[in-house]
Short mmCIF file of C-alpha atoms and ligand atoms in Angstrom, two decimals:
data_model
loop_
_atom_site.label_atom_id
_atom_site.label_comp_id
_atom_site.label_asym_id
_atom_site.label_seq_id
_atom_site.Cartn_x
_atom_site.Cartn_y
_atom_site.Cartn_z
CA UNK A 106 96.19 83.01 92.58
CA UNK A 107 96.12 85.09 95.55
CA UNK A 108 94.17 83.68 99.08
CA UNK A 109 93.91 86.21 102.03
CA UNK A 110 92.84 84.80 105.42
CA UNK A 111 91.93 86.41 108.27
CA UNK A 112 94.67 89.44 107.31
CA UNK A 113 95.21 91.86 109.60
CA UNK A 114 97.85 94.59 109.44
CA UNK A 115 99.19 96.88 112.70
CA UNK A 116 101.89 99.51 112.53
CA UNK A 117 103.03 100.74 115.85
CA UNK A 118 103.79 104.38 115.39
CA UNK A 119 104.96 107.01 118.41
CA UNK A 120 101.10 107.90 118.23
CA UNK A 121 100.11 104.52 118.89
CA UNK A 122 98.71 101.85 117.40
CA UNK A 123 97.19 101.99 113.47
CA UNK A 124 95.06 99.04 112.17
CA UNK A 125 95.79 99.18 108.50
CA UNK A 126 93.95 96.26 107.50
CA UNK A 127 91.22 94.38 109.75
CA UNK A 128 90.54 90.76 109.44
CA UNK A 129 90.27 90.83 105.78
CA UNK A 130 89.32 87.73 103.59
CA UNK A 131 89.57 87.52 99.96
CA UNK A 132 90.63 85.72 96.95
CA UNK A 133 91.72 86.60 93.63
CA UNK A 134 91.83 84.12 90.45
CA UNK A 135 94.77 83.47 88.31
CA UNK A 136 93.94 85.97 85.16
CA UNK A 137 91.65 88.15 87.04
CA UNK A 138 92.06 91.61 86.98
CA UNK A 139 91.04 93.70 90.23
CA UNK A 140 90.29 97.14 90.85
CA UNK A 141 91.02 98.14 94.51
CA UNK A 142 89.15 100.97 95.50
CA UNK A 143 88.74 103.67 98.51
CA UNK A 144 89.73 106.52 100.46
CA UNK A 145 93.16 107.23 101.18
CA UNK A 146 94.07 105.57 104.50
CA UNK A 147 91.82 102.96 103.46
CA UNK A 148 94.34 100.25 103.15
CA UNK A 149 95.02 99.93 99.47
CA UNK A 150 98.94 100.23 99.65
CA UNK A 151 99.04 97.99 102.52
CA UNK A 152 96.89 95.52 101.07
CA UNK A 153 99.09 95.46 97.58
CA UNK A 154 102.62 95.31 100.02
CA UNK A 155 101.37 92.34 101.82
CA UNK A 156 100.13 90.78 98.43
CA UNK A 157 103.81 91.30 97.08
CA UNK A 158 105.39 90.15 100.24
CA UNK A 159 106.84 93.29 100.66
CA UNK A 160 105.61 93.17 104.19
CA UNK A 161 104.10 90.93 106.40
CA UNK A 162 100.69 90.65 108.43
CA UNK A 163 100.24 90.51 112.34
CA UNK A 164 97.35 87.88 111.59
CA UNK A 165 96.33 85.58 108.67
CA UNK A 166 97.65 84.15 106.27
CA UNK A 167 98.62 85.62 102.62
CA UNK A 168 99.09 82.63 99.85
CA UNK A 169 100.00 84.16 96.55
CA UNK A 170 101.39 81.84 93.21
CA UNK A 171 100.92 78.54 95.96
CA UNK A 172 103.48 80.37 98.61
CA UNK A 173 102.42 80.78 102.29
CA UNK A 174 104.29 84.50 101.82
CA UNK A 175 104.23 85.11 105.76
CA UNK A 176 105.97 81.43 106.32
CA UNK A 177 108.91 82.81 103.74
CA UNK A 178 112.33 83.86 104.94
CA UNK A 179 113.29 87.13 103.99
CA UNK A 180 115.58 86.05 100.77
CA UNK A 181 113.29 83.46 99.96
CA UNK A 182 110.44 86.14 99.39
CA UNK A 183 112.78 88.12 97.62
CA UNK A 184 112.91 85.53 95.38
CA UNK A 185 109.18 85.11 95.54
CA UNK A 186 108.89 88.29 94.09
CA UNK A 187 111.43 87.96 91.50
CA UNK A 188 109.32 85.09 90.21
CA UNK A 189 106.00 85.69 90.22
CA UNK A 190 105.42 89.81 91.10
CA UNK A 191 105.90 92.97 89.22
CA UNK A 192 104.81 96.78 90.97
CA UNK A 193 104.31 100.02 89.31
CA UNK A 194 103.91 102.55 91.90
CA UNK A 195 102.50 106.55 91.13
CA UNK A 196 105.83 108.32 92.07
CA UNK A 197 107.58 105.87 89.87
CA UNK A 198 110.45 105.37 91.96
CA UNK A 199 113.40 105.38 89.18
CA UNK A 200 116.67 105.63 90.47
CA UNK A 201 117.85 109.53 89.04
CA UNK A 202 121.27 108.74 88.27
CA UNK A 203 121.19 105.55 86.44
CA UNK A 204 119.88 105.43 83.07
CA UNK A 205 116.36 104.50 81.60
CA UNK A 206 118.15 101.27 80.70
CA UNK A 207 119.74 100.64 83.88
CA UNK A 208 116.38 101.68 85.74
CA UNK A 209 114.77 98.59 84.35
CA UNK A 210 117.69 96.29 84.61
CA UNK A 211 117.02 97.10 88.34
CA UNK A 212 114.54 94.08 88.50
CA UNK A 213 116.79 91.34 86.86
CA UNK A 214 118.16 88.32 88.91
CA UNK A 215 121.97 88.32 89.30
CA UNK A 216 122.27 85.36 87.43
CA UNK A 217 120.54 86.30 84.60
CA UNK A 218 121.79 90.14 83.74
CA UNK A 219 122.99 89.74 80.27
CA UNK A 220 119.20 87.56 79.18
CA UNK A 221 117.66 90.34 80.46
CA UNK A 222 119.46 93.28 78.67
CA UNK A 223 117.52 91.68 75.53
CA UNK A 224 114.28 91.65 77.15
CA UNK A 225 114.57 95.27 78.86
CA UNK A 226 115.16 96.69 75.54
CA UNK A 227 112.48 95.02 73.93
CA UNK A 228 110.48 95.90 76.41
CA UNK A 229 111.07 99.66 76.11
CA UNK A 230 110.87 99.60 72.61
CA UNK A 231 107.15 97.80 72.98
CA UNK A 232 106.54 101.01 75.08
CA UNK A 233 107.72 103.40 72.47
CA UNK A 234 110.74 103.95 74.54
CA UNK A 235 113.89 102.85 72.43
CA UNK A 236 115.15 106.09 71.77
CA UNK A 237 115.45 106.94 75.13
CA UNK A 238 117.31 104.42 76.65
CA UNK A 239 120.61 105.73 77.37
CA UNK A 240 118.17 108.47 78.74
CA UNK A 241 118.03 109.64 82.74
CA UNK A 242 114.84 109.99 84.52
CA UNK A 243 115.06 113.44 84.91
CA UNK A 244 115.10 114.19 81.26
CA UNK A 245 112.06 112.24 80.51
CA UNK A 246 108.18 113.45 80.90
CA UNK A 247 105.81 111.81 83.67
CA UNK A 248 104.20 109.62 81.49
CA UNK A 249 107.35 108.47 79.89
CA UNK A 250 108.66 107.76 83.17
CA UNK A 251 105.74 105.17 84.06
CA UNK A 252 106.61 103.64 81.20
CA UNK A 253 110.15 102.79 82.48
CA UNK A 254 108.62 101.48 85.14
CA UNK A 255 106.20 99.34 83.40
CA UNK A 256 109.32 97.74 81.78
CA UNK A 257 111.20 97.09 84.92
CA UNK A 258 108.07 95.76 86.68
CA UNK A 259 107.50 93.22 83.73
CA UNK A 260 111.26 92.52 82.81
CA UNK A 261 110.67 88.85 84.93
CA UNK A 262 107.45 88.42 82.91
CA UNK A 263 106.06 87.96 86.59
CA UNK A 264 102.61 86.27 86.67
CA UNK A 265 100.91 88.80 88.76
CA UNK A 266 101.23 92.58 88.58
CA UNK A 267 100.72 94.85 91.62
CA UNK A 268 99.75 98.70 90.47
CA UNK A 269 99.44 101.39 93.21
CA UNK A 270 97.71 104.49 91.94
CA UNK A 271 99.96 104.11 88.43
CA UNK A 272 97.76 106.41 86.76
CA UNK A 273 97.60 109.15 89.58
CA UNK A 274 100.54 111.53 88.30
CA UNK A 275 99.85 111.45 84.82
CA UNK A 276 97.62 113.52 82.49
CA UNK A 277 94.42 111.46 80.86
CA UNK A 278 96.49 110.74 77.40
CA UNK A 279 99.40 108.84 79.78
CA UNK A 280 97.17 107.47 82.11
CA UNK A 281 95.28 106.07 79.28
CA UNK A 282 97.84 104.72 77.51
CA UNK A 283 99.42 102.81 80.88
CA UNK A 284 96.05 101.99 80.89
CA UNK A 285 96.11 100.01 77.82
CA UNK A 286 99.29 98.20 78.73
CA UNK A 287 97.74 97.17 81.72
CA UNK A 288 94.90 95.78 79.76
CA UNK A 289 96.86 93.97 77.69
CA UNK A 290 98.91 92.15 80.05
CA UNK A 291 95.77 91.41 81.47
CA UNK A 292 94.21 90.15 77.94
CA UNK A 293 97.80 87.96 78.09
CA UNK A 294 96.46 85.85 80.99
CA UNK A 295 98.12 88.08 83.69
CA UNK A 296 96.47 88.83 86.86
CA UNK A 297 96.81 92.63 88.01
CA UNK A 298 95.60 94.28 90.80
CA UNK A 299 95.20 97.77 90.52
CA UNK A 300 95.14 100.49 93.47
CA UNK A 301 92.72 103.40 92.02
CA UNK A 302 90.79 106.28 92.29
CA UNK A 303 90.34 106.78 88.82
CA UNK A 304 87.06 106.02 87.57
CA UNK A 305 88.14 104.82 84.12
CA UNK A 306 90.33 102.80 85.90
CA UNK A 307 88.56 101.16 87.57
CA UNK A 308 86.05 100.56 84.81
CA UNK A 309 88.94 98.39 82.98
CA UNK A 310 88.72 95.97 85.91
CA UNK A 311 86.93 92.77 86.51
CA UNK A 312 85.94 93.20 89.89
CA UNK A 313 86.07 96.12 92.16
CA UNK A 314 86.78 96.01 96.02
CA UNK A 315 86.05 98.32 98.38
CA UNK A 316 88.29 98.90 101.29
CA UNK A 317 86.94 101.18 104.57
CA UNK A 318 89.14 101.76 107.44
CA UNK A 319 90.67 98.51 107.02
CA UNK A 320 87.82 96.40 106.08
CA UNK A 321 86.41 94.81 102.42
CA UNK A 322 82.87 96.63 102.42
CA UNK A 323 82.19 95.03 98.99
CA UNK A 324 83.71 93.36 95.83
CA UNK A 325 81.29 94.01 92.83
CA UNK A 326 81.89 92.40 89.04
CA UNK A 327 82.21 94.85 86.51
CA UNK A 328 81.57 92.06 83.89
P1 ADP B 245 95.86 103.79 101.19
O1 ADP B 245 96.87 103.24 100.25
O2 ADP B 245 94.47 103.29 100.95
O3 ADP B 245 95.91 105.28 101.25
P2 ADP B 245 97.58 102.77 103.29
O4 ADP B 245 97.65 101.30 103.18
O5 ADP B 245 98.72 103.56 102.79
O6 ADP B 245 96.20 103.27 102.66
O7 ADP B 245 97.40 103.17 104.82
C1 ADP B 245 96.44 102.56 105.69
C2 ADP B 245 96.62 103.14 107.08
O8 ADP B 245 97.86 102.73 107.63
C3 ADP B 245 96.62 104.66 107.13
O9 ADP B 245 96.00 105.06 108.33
C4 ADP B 245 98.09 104.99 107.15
O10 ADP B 245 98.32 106.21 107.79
C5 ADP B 245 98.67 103.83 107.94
N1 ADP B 245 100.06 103.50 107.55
C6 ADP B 245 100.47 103.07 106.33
N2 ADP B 245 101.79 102.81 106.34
C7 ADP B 245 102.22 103.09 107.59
C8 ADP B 245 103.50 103.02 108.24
N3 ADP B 245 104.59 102.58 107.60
N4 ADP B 245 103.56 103.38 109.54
C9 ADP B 245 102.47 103.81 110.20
N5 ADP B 245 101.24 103.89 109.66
C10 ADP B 245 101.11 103.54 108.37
MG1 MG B 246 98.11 104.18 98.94
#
């Protein structure tokens, strides 16, 4: 499903030079569930933004669904990511002035708007969410608000979902219970990979990696 090569990652700041990610190798099979671990700096965002083709690496190569992401244009890895990726990220990132509705209709194609009006409410009504739909972010509770995003991140029924610390703003009941969506998108045959530092987590994974400065230290089955 996913095929890293060689990946290494380089932002140039005003400070110099930062090596995000350091000639990293891995590969992740379709259905698998991953638990990325390590410190912050470590590399876990940039590793899940290159994975997503939300950016692209200095070296390597990044193959995700059968796509050489890094040999994409710019639209066409928008439109890799409309087909094959969903993200839930830790602050959310809802848009405050549209509605909880709205907020997941964010993620459908142009073409296919009025489809996905069905499937975003569904959605939010699978996460317990239906009364709240006419809702704005701002009136909703932290964990509530994940669950938006879980909707909008799943309206394409993408094949692979990306999670970056989803669980770190919420109290143990929320974080448990994005947990157990997770898990059972997972149990569905998708294949997550999920940005941690939460040790239950983690534990719902079926590998962990470890990222240091950069660099895979290990990658341990949980199962
Ligand atoms: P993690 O998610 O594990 O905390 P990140 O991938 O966010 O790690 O960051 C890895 C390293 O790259 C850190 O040193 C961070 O400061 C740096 N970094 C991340 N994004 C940028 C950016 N846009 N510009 C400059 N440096 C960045
Ligand atoms: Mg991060």
């Amino acid at each position: 499903m996913i095929e890293l090569s060689g990946v290494s990652k380089v932002y140039r700041t005003a400070h110099g030079e930062v090596r995000a990610l350091d000639d990293v190798t891995l590969s992740i099979r379709e259905g698998e569930f991953v638990a990325l671990k390590g410190h912050s700096g470590s590399g876990k965002s940039t590793l899940l933004a290159l994975m997503g083709g939300l950016a692209l690496p200095n070296e390597g190569s990044v193959s995700v669904a059968g796509c050489d992401v890094e040999k994409l244009s710019s639209s066409e890895r928008a439109r890799f990511r409309e087909d094959n990726v969903g993200f839930v990220f830790q602050m959310f990132h809802l848009l405050p002035y549209l509605s909880v509705l709205d907020n997941v209709l964010v993620a459908a194609p142009a073409s296919g708007r009025s489809a996905s009006r069905e499937t975003a409410k569904q959605l939010l009504s699978d996460f317990g969410m239906a009364a709240r739909i006419t809702h704005r972010p701002s009136q909703l509770s932290a964990g509530e608000r994940q669950r938006v995003a879980m909707a909008r991140a799943l309206l394409n029924r993408p094949k692979l979902l990306l999670a970056d610390e989803p669980t770190g703003n919420l109290d143990e009941n929320n974080a448990e219970a994005v947990l157990d969506y997770l898990t059972s998108f997972h149990k569905a045959g998708g294949t997550i990979v999920l940005a941690t530092h939460d040790e239950r987590a983690a534990e719902r994974a079926d590998r962990i990696i470890e990222l240091s400065s950069g660099k895979v230290t290990s990658a341990v089955a949980t199962k």
